[in-house]
Amino acid sequence: MFNTLLIANRGEIACRIARTARRMGLRTVAVYSDADREALHVALCDTAVRIGAPGAARSYLDAAAIVAAARAAGAQAIHPGYGFLSESLALIDACEAVGLIFVGPSREAIRRMGSKIESKRIALGAGVPVVPGYHADDQDSAVLQAAAGGIGYPVLIKASAGGGGKGMRVVRSAADFSAALDTVRREAKASFGDDRVLLERYLDEPRHLEVQLLGDKHGHLVHLFERECSIQRNHQKVIEEAPAPHLPPAVREALFSHALTIGHAIGYDSTGTIEFIHDSRSGDTFFLEMNTRLQVEHPVTELTVGIDLVEWQLRVATGEPLGFAQPDLTQRGCAIEARVCAENPAAGFAPEIGALIDYREPRGEGVRVDSGMRNGSHVTPYYDSMLAKVIAHADDRPTAARRLATALDDTVLLGVHSNLGFLADLLRHDHFAQVLTTHYIERAFPTGWQPRTDDGLAIAAAAVHGVLIKQATAGRSAWQSLGAWRAAGAGSGTGSTQVLLEDEQRCVHEVSVSPQGDSWRVCVGDRELTLAAVLAGDTLALQCDGLTVRFTVAVEQHAKQGERVWLSGLSGTWAWRRLDRWQRALKGAAGADELGGNLLLAPMPGLVTQVQVSVGMSVNAGDTLVQMEAMKMVHTLSAVAPGRVAELRCRVGDAVRGGDVLAIMETIESEEKQ
């Protein structure tokens, strides 16, 4: 066994690999980009080496930089994790050139299974059924369209080198085929450098099933049973579990047989996963693809089988034979995993960036968390949005689901929106007890997902929290507790406090909070609530109509955007900017700026790449003010009317959130502009 391992990855998987390596007594080396200098995976390893600027192409995808880092740190082996260079022939070649061990399968196995077209040919040659479709080399558009007609609509166009849900389109008629093909080719070229595609019959009620394989370099190969990965959004997995529920024994045994057949056909010698699609209507099962690496969802296999897959990856990479055979392996209980991502499900799953101002992982029997985050960690626009995985194990599936939903409820993650509440609701939905398909989410939430707590109660909670904090921090004099928070405005009642909260759509909510005996009278718009409130640390408990609702609250001070208040509770996360009513009143007409009339706002999280104006500059309607890169596209933000730049709140290289103010404009008369 080597003594020093470089982990060529970041985030939760780098931390997870580091923990096993340390347990085995190995020294660990982290690599990091400038964006990850303070990341948790850097702190967990013995040594850390900078490999480049932010952005995967200039750091984590640079095989030469990673190999140079391994040599500089004295590492003898490189573990690539998943994603990035985990299935890269370039990294394998670079390792072989300098005598480093690549922790993964053989180069030939990765090469042969890296193309979806070739992998299907291998499966067919081994007698394993594949989804009816077109997998040939001729990529002429007319040939592809004719093949689609022969398969029968709907068809699925897939990038041959694709993965992660990218480069895929469902086409339901011949009239739509050409445009969809062009789109997939562009996506495939941009994401994978390869615009070849294949066609498959689209199955209307599919289940996504997979089998974990583990082999060594002595010809031994075993399966570690199956996983269910049907709960997906945009072809990306959201919740995974082992074993697959409601699966007929004959289908399960066929999966194992097919997976081992393909593994033996390519002489597989590491961890890998064979993925299948199962037609719930016909009962047919087809080979889909093979991932020649560790999978994101590997913890559910580890918890049910009792084997550390990373440990065995490291052992077989050095030539050690497997210490067990197929009859030695059994499954125990059920494990379910949820992927926690920085995104806002209530806003169409918009991506999020920012710093975690409060992050606490759940505890409890059977709960495991694989995370790359801690308090203060930054979620940047450069990398995948997944922050952590929460996994629960129990003797049976209903208990595992309840444990996982409770663990998600108990996770505190403030500073960015996350999908924690959405995931918990997926697990608690009545449909979760039924046979799963890839249409689960759209059927569980046909009109989209929204938090179980209504926005009005959440706004009231934020307002009451502000009043309680002011009271708690008031000085010796009662007059010092008034400040900008207390007013006796018309209709407010003596001692009432007016709180202004601006949401992320820049809508300002005015809330009146006044004492009423042992409770608070809170008016939010036309709604009036009577609330008893107790603030203990960062937990705010509200009692309304006999029901107690708890929120975790955190306050973020932002140099450019002011004070932001974060709440989480009952499946939702909310954020508001707290406004000072007196400063706003003193601005007079200029206050329209703070209400959004002359603001240039970031349409979504991203990076500022160009600022083409300066303070005091006059512009015409349509002039470019700022360019930003978001969701792999360049967005040009232009002036909507003639004006003058009064203030710039961004500069090139800034990572901004959706709704952040980038510039404030002053309106000028057209003749003045001329």
XYZ file of C-alpha atoms in Angstrom:
674
model
C 0.000 0.000 0.000
C 1.224 3.492 -0.830
C 1.496 5.987 2.042
C 0.369 9.302 0.486
C -2.823 9.872 -1.528
C -3.709 12.963 -3.536
C -7.466 13.556 -3.850
C -8.156 15.192 -7.209
C -11.541 16.610 -6.288
C -13.352 19.014 -3.984
C -16.452 19.286 -1.819
C -18.168 16.398 -0.086
C -16.513 13.606 -2.058
C -13.006 14.926 -1.339
C -13.860 15.055 2.378
C -15.386 11.587 2.270
C -12.293 10.064 0.579
C -9.993 11.866 3.005
C -11.745 10.377 6.030
C -11.341 6.802 4.802
C -7.730 7.414 3.792
C -6.924 8.844 7.220
C -8.612 5.869 8.887
C -6.321 3.603 6.844
C -3.288 5.525 8.053
C -2.544 7.291 4.780
C -1.312 10.863 4.389
C -3.699 12.945 2.312
C -3.086 15.765 -0.145
C -5.833 18.180 -1.177
C -5.854 20.281 -4.315
C -7.745 23.540 -4.553
C -8.550 26.416 -6.847
C -8.418 30.011 -5.683
C -12.166 29.815 -5.033
C -11.635 26.889 -2.613
C -8.660 28.160 -0.615
C -10.681 28.052 2.640
C -12.769 24.987 1.747
C -13.349 22.152 4.212
C -11.571 19.530 2.091
C -8.412 21.644 2.247
C -8.574 21.764 6.047
C -9.171 18.008 6.384
C -6.068 16.936 4.471
C -2.456 16.889 5.702
C -1.200 18.939 2.749
C -2.880 21.192 0.210
C -1.630 22.367 -3.179
C -3.038 25.216 -5.258
C -3.745 24.092 -8.826
C -5.246 27.136 -10.498
C -7.779 29.884 -10.828
C -11.532 29.517 -10.179
C -13.400 27.542 -12.783
C -13.027 23.817 -13.325
C -11.250 24.130 -16.685
C -8.419 26.061 -15.054
C -8.059 23.857 -11.982
C -9.844 20.570 -11.301
C -9.914 19.601 -14.990
C -6.207 20.334 -15.498
C -4.601 16.875 -15.468
C -1.076 18.260 -15.783
C -1.548 20.562 -12.782
C -2.932 17.719 -10.669
C -0.073 15.360 -11.509
C 2.442 18.133 -10.814
C 0.773 18.704 -7.431
C 1.011 14.979 -6.615
C 4.727 14.910 -7.409
C 5.383 18.098 -5.460
C 3.601 16.707 -2.384
C 5.216 13.278 -2.594
C 1.999 11.389 -3.329
C 2.199 7.953 -4.919
C -1.481 7.690 -5.922
C -4.339 9.864 -7.127
C -8.007 9.283 -6.323
C -10.228 11.260 -8.737
C -13.538 10.954 -6.854
C -16.478 11.416 -9.234
C -17.005 14.020 -11.928
C -14.107 16.186 -13.108
C -11.303 13.801 -14.232
C -12.691 10.599 -12.718
C -13.142 8.987 -16.155
C -10.373 10.905 -17.935
C -7.920 9.060 -20.153
C -5.693 12.136 -20.025
C -5.271 11.822 -16.264
C -4.574 8.091 -16.495
C -1.943 8.681 -19.173
C -0.345 11.466 -17.134
C -0.221 9.208 -14.067
C 1.327 6.329 -15.997
C 3.942 8.613 -17.504
C 5.394 9.457 -14.077
C 4.648 6.205 -12.236
C 1.630 7.331 -10.176
C -1.205 4.941 -9.280
C -4.597 5.951 -10.666
C -7.258 4.775 -8.217
C -9.829 3.459 -10.633
C -10.373 0.877 -13.349
C -8.094 0.140 -16.269
C -7.668 2.648 -19.052
C -9.269 0.252 -21.522
C -12.404 -0.208 -19.407
C -12.877 3.560 -19.146
C -12.244 4.035 -22.854
C -14.691 1.341 -23.947
C -17.507 2.369 -21.619
C -16.945 6.131 -21.967
C -18.914 6.207 -25.205
C -22.593 5.424 -24.817
C -22.559 4.163 -28.401
C -19.718 1.679 -27.872
C -20.994 0.595 -24.452
C -24.307 -0.428 -26.004
C -22.476 -2.435 -28.649
C -20.571 -4.235 -25.897
C -23.796 -4.985 -24.037
C -25.489 -6.318 -27.171
C -22.446 -8.444 -27.941
C -22.654 -9.934 -24.456
C -26.336 -10.724 -24.881
C -27.609 -7.946 -22.602
C -30.714 -6.138 -23.957
C -30.472 -2.408 -24.666
C -33.202 0.143 -25.282
C -34.232 -0.099 -28.953
C -32.590 2.740 -30.800
C -29.811 3.930 -33.094
C -26.188 3.517 -31.947
C -24.272 3.662 -35.254
C -21.385 5.897 -36.337
C -23.176 7.644 -39.197
C -24.160 11.003 -37.703
C -25.746 12.539 -40.784
C -28.866 14.480 -39.779
C -31.025 12.810 -42.422
C -29.875 9.357 -41.313
C -30.681 10.185 -37.691
C -34.126 11.516 -38.565
C -34.902 8.408 -40.590
C -33.734 6.236 -37.700
C -35.998 8.138 -35.309
C -38.953 7.407 -37.583
C -38.046 3.739 -37.583
C -37.809 3.623 -33.780
C -41.125 5.422 -33.401
C -41.904 8.559 -31.453
C -41.367 9.608 -28.752
C -37.588 9.202 -28.990
C -34.792 10.361 -26.741
C -31.755 12.084 -28.284
C -28.678 11.613 -26.072
C -25.121 12.865 -26.280
C -22.842 9.860 -26.692
C -20.278 11.278 -24.268
C -22.927 12.764 -21.970
C -23.662 12.480 -18.307
C -25.339 14.303 -15.437
C -28.496 14.885 -17.414
C -26.777 17.099 -19.987
C -27.289 16.710 -23.715
C -30.686 14.979 -23.616
C -33.987 15.865 -25.285
C -37.284 14.020 -25.603
C -38.797 14.441 -29.083
C -42.464 13.581 -29.532
C -42.938 14.274 -33.238
C -40.934 14.303 -36.478
C -41.589 18.053 -36.843
C -39.600 18.741 -33.659
C -36.688 16.415 -34.374
C -34.341 18.704 -36.305
C -34.416 21.569 -33.796
C -33.943 19.190 -30.850
C -31.018 17.489 -32.592
C -29.277 20.826 -33.140
C -29.760 21.726 -29.472
C -28.355 18.426 -28.194
C -25.366 18.667 -30.511
C -24.550 22.181 -29.289
C -24.866 21.148 -25.647
C -22.779 18.023 -26.208
C -20.019 19.927 -27.979
C -19.920 22.617 -25.298
C -20.012 20.218 -22.340
C -18.066 17.188 -23.580
C -16.196 18.273 -26.708
C -18.028 15.563 -28.660
C -21.268 16.218 -30.568
C -22.064 12.603 -31.472
C -25.508 11.420 -30.430
C -27.514 8.251 -30.141
C -31.256 7.672 -30.257
C -33.411 5.592 -27.939
C -37.058 4.755 -27.702
C -38.492 6.928 -24.950
C -40.198 4.917 -22.215
C -43.162 6.685 -20.647
C -43.054 4.911 -17.253
C -39.370 4.192 -16.625
C -37.601 3.185 -13.437
C -33.897 3.976 -13.142
C -32.140 1.017 -11.501
C -28.454 0.285 -11.096
C -26.087 -2.383 -9.820
C -22.860 -1.696 -7.937
C -19.866 -3.749 -9.100
C -16.526 -4.273 -7.400
C -13.634 -6.080 -9.056
C -9.918 -6.584 -8.509
C -6.923 -7.098 -10.773
C -7.001 -10.882 -10.323
C -10.236 -11.538 -12.194
C -12.578 -11.489 -9.211
C -15.814 -9.569 -9.691
C -18.845 -9.285 -7.426
C -22.030 -7.268 -7.377
C -23.088 -5.366 -4.272
C -26.795 -5.473 -5.109
C -29.028 -2.832 -6.635
C -30.091 0.770 -6.051
C -33.243 2.655 -7.025
C -32.544 6.092 -8.533
C -35.870 6.913 -10.178
C -36.605 10.157 -8.311
C -35.007 12.633 -10.702
C -35.372 16.207 -11.907
C -34.142 17.142 -15.392
C -32.536 13.682 -15.681
C -30.493 14.277 -12.509
C -30.912 12.077 -9.456
C -32.442 13.626 -6.344
C -33.063 10.688 -3.976
C -31.497 7.227 -4.168
C -32.008 4.100 -2.104
C -31.021 0.478 -1.613
C -32.540 -1.982 -2.100
C -35.005 -1.035 -4.848
C -38.584 -1.303 -3.503
C -41.408 -3.183 -5.228
C -38.975 -5.022 -7.520
C -39.915 -8.561 -8.580
C -37.235 -11.119 -7.609
C -36.828 -12.242 -11.232
C -36.074 -8.655 -12.340
C -33.583 -8.232 -9.492
C -31.717 -11.416 -10.424
C -31.684 -10.394 -14.094
C -30.077 -7.072 -13.133
C -27.330 -8.863 -11.235
C -26.720 -11.294 -14.076
C -26.594 -8.572 -16.747
C -24.275 -6.389 -14.655
C -21.790 -9.204 -14.028
C -21.918 -10.231 -17.687
C -20.928 -6.741 -18.835
C -18.290 -6.441 -16.107
C -16.654 -9.719 -17.112
C -16.834 -8.756 -20.805
C -14.524 -5.780 -20.172
C -12.423 -7.318 -17.392
C -13.593 -4.750 -14.861
C -11.194 -4.213 -11.954
C -12.474 -1.472 -9.599
C -15.733 0.050 -8.374
C -18.247 0.784 -11.101
C -21.958 0.949 -11.702
C -24.104 -0.590 -14.414
C -27.246 1.466 -14.974
C -30.504 0.064 -16.319
C -33.883 1.389 -17.296
C -36.911 -0.738 -16.435
C -40.230 -0.291 -18.219
C -42.911 -0.410 -15.523
C -45.601 -1.147 -18.099
C -44.012 -3.980 -20.075
C -41.678 -5.303 -17.376
C -38.726 -5.124 -19.794
C -35.275 -4.148 -18.497
C -32.575 -2.569 -20.673
C -28.916 -1.657 -20.226
C -28.464 2.113 -20.142
C -24.778 2.887 -19.479
C -21.834 2.151 -17.222
C -20.143 4.636 -14.910
C -16.537 3.567 -14.451
C -16.046 5.381 -11.149
C -17.457 5.854 -7.685
C -21.081 7.039 -7.742
C -22.561 9.917 -5.754
C -25.060 7.465 -4.256
C -22.507 4.888 -3.069
C -23.298 5.453 0.670
C -26.630 3.598 0.443
C -24.751 0.514 -0.741
C -22.137 0.899 1.982
C -24.772 1.128 4.713
C -26.775 -1.879 3.532
C -23.844 -4.139 2.635
C -21.349 -3.055 5.307
C -18.405 -2.414 2.981
C -16.381 0.798 2.602
C -16.176 1.167 -1.173
C -13.465 3.823 -1.038
C -11.282 1.553 1.085
C -11.649 -1.260 -1.437
C -10.938 1.098 -4.313
C -7.633 1.938 -2.650
C -6.838 -1.694 -1.864
C -7.518 -3.093 -5.338
C -5.619 -0.199 -6.948
C -2.453 -1.554 -5.325
C -3.146 -5.111 -6.526
C -4.742 -6.495 -3.372
C -7.344 -9.214 -4.106
C -10.900 -8.954 -2.838
C -11.225 -10.456 0.610
C -14.679 -11.894 -0.055
C -16.749 -13.667 -2.708
C -20.376 -13.280 -3.794
C -21.795 -15.768 -1.229
C -20.230 -13.679 1.561
C -22.294 -10.592 0.680
C -25.753 -9.830 2.010
C -27.954 -6.771 2.391
C -29.251 -5.499 5.718
C -32.163 -3.108 6.005
C -32.785 -0.091 3.813
C -30.787 3.100 3.220
C -32.029 6.267 1.509
C -29.926 9.239 0.416
C -30.992 12.821 -0.362
C -28.795 15.284 -2.264
C -28.776 18.679 -0.564
C -28.215 21.447 -3.119
C -27.891 25.231 -3.075
C -31.023 26.044 -5.039
C -34.444 27.557 -4.456
C -37.194 25.013 -5.248
C -39.914 27.623 -4.665
C -38.382 29.789 -7.414
C -38.039 27.161 -10.125
C -34.908 25.625 -8.573
C -32.866 28.755 -9.311
C -29.224 28.220 -8.294
C -27.894 29.998 -5.214
C -24.526 31.433 -4.196
C -23.318 33.017 -0.975
C -21.707 32.240 2.374
C -23.196 29.837 4.913
C -23.878 31.923 7.993
C -25.337 29.017 9.950
C -24.746 25.360 9.086
C -25.450 22.457 11.430
C -25.688 18.822 10.466
C -28.362 16.501 11.850
C -27.697 13.732 14.312
C -29.652 10.638 15.195
C -29.697 6.883 15.017
C -28.910 5.598 11.536
C -28.136 9.064 10.123
C -25.005 9.759 8.090
C -23.946 13.056 6.503
C -21.335 13.365 3.746
C -20.639 17.067 3.466
C -18.051 19.515 2.178
C -19.443 22.503 4.076
C -19.053 24.261 7.422
C -20.007 27.630 8.854
C -18.524 30.337 6.642
C -18.128 28.072 3.611
C -18.775 29.832 0.325
C -21.105 28.524 -2.347
C -19.646 29.881 -5.588
C -20.954 29.868 -9.161
C -17.984 27.859 -10.407
C -18.970 24.324 -9.405
C -21.878 21.934 -8.909
C -24.598 23.071 -6.521
C -24.569 19.924 -4.361
C -23.397 20.768 -0.840
C -23.987 17.567 1.094
C -25.709 14.203 1.169
C -27.891 13.136 4.080
C -28.402 9.385 4.369
C -30.556 7.341 6.746
C -30.409 3.604 7.408
C -33.024 1.489 9.189
C -34.354 -2.057 9.307
C -37.184 -1.193 6.921
C -37.990 1.393 4.253
C -40.740 3.373 6.047
C -38.485 3.878 9.079
C -35.540 4.908 6.897
C -37.742 7.436 5.076
C -39.024 8.912 8.350
C -35.522 9.126 9.774
C -34.243 10.858 6.665
C -37.131 13.350 6.530
C -36.570 14.201 10.198
C -32.824 14.567 9.611
C -33.508 16.981 6.755
C -35.837 18.974 9.034
C -33.071 19.093 11.643
C -30.418 20.339 9.210
C -29.710 24.049 9.580
C -28.465 25.697 6.381
C -28.790 29.483 6.189
C -27.079 32.004 3.941
C -28.329 30.397 0.743
C -31.613 28.780 -0.155
C -31.544 24.984 -0.310
C -33.796 22.092 -1.275
C -33.987 20.652 2.271
C -37.727 21.191 2.652
C -38.446 19.941 -0.852
C -36.522 16.725 -0.162
C -38.348 16.124 3.118
C -41.703 16.601 1.411
C -40.732 14.127 -1.333
C -40.123 11.487 1.325
C -43.361 12.218 3.188
C -45.591 12.235 0.117
C -48.125 9.429 -0.225
C -46.635 8.529 -3.618
C -43.341 7.494 -1.962
C -44.948 4.227 -0.821
C -45.900 3.362 -4.409
C -43.803 2.111 -7.336
C -41.410 4.900 -8.283
C -40.789 6.208 -11.796
C -38.790 9.104 -13.180
C -42.051 11.114 -13.256
C -42.338 11.040 -9.467
C -41.631 14.745 -8.816
C -43.969 16.155 -11.457
C -46.768 13.903 -10.197
C -46.146 14.607 -6.525
C -46.102 18.380 -7.142
C -47.961 18.983 -10.435
C -48.109 22.755 -9.874
C -44.623 23.033 -8.414
C -43.406 22.831 -4.837
C -43.986 25.488 -2.187
C -43.089 25.483 1.530
C -45.696 24.205 3.957
C -45.404 27.390 6.038
C -47.163 30.302 4.353
C -45.190 33.430 3.533
C -47.378 35.598 5.773
C -46.431 33.696 8.922
C -42.775 33.679 7.886
C -42.826 37.465 7.347
C -44.474 37.896 10.744
C -41.750 35.745 12.302
C -39.000 37.878 10.757
C -40.642 41.081 12.004
C -41.185 39.783 15.547
C -37.602 38.536 15.621
C -36.353 42.024 14.785
C -38.399 43.554 17.591
C -37.244 40.960 20.132
C -33.616 41.452 19.164
C -33.954 45.227 19.561
C -35.481 44.754 22.983
C -32.779 42.340 24.042
C -29.980 44.668 22.941
C -31.550 47.904 24.200
C -29.529 50.000 26.633
C -30.374 50.993 30.184
C -32.788 53.700 29.042
C -36.191 52.834 27.607
C -35.696 55.652 25.091
C -32.700 53.804 23.658
C -34.982 50.953 22.629
C -36.935 53.132 20.237
C -34.470 53.936 17.468
C -35.688 53.357 13.916
C -37.734 50.367 15.005
C -40.388 52.045 17.153
C -43.020 54.492 16.012
C -46.495 55.649 16.969
C -47.784 56.066 13.455
C -51.382 56.647 12.470
C -53.447 53.594 13.123
C -50.513 51.690 14.574
C -51.330 51.992 18.233
C -49.099 53.299 21.008
C -45.827 51.422 21.199
C -46.180 49.693 17.867
C -43.122 48.974 15.748
C -43.124 49.306 11.993
C -40.782 46.844 10.276
C -39.907 47.013 6.585
C -38.783 43.777 4.920
C -37.807 43.633 1.262
C -38.084 40.210 -0.365
C -35.950 38.840 -3.177
C -38.337 40.178 -5.803
C -37.719 43.636 -4.234
C -41.271 43.857 -2.955
C -41.374 45.734 0.370
C -43.597 44.326 3.128
C -44.561 46.702 5.921
C -45.323 44.878 9.143
C -46.793 46.385 12.299
C -45.816 44.680 15.557
C -47.377 45.805 18.854
C -47.559 44.267 22.322
C -50.863 42.761 23.358
C -50.654 41.406 26.889
C -48.311 38.421 26.831
C -48.535 38.212 23.039
C -47.920 40.306 19.958
C -50.400 41.736 17.513
C -48.821 41.484 14.063
C -50.330 43.006 10.930
C -48.987 41.843 7.570
C -50.895 43.611 4.827
C -54.581 42.884 5.416
C -53.802 39.942 7.673
C -53.764 40.226 11.460
C -52.126 37.607 13.675
C -51.919 37.209 17.435
C -48.669 35.482 18.297
C -46.910 34.399 21.467
C -43.171 34.448 20.813
C -40.106 33.088 22.589
C -36.587 33.713 21.266
C -33.935 31.343 22.641
C -30.598 31.803 20.948
C -31.291 31.538 17.238
C -34.564 29.632 17.647
C -37.798 31.594 17.469
C -40.909 29.749 18.654
C -44.262 31.255 17.672
C -47.595 30.079 19.015
C -50.557 30.897 16.800
C -54.060 29.479 17.307
C -52.694 26.809 19.624
C -50.056 25.641 17.154
C -46.347 26.152 17.866
C -44.099 26.804 14.884
C -40.317 27.052 15.224
C -37.893 28.934 13.029
C -34.113 29.116 12.998
C -33.030 32.702 12.391
C -29.709 34.176 11.266
C -28.764 37.721 10.298
C -26.191 38.438 7.606
C -24.423 41.778 7.296
C -23.673 42.524 3.638
C -21.387 45.440 2.805
C -23.253 46.359 -0.363
C -26.766 45.042 0.148
C -27.309 45.810 3.838
C -28.713 43.519 6.517
C -30.312 40.292 5.369
C -32.492 38.176 7.646
C -32.697 34.417 7.053
C -35.353 32.060 8.417
C -35.773 28.333 8.057
C -38.591 26.179 9.300
C -41.365 23.808 8.293
C -39.896 22.871 4.940
C -38.966 26.377 3.789
C -36.189 28.961 3.774
C -36.851 32.689 3.453
C -34.642 35.772 3.151
C -35.426 39.477 3.393
C -33.419 42.658 3.396
C -34.221 44.705 6.475
C -34.857 48.362 5.584
C -34.511 51.439 7.808
C -37.749 53.424 7.441
C -36.240 56.757 8.564
C -33.354 56.694 6.119
C -35.828 55.696 3.463
C -38.155 58.592 4.345
C -35.303 61.122 4.315
C -34.408 60.122 0.761
C -37.706 61.561 -0.453
C -38.065 60.973 -4.169
C -34.710 59.236 -4.216
C -36.345 56.507 -2.192
C -37.700 55.164 -5.465
C -34.214 53.830 -6.066
C -34.491 51.636 -2.996
C -37.835 50.368 -4.241
C -36.325 49.240 -7.499
C -37.404 51.970 -9.924
C -33.885 52.809 -11.164
C -31.909 49.790 -10.107
C -29.899 47.442 -12.287
C -30.407 44.014 -10.734
C -28.655 40.697 -11.268
C -31.275 38.434 -12.889
C -29.775 35.312 -11.272
C -26.634 34.216 -9.408
C -23.479 34.526 -11.486
C -20.170 36.249 -12.112
C -19.699 39.826 -13.241
C -17.449 39.614 -16.312
C -17.614 43.185 -17.641
C -18.528 46.607 -16.252
C -18.772 49.019 -19.165
C -19.741 52.204 -17.282
C -18.394 54.330 -14.457
C -20.021 56.566 -11.846
C -21.277 59.801 -13.405
C -21.437 58.442 -16.941
C -24.557 59.230 -18.968
C -26.109 56.439 -21.014
C -28.876 55.937 -23.554
C -31.602 53.332 -23.407
C -30.164 50.036 -24.610
C -26.555 50.845 -23.737
C -24.710 47.915 -22.137
C -23.976 48.537 -18.473
C -22.811 45.178 -17.145
C -22.208 41.691 -18.489
C -22.381 38.611 -16.312
C -21.997 34.895 -16.774
C -24.704 32.736 -15.256
C -25.764 29.134 -15.873
C -23.036 28.844 -18.552
C -24.445 31.743 -20.570
C -23.430 35.376 -20.998
C -26.126 37.863 -19.989
C -25.959 41.486 -21.144
C -27.665 43.950 -18.804
C -28.614 47.201 -20.480
C -30.095 50.563 -19.538
C -33.866 50.621 -19.915
C -33.997 54.431 -20.214
C -31.639 57.414 -20.573
C -29.880 58.087 -17.303
C -26.726 58.706 -15.349
C -24.808 56.129 -13.279
C -25.213 57.297 -9.688
C -23.587 54.315 -7.992
C -21.831 51.079 -8.958
C -22.139 48.188 -6.567
C -20.203 45.578 -8.537
C -16.866 45.085 -10.227
C -15.401 42.500 -12.573
C -14.987 39.149 -10.850
C -17.731 39.670 -8.259
C -19.981 36.701 -7.533
C -23.492 38.101 -7.190
C -26.846 36.712 -6.163
C -30.054 36.985 -8.075
C -31.668 40.308 -7.177
C -28.432 41.961 -6.030
C -28.138 45.628 -6.973
C -25.378 46.060 -9.535
C -25.893 49.766 -10.254
C -28.183 52.644 -9.304
C -29.254 54.959 -12.101
C -30.454 58.560 -11.983
C -33.105 59.539 -14.493
C -32.195 62.514 -16.691
C -34.291 64.416 -19.147
C -33.708 63.581 -22.798
C -32.616 67.118 -23.649
C -30.029 67.039 -20.864
C -28.679 63.778 -22.258
C -28.404 65.319 -25.702
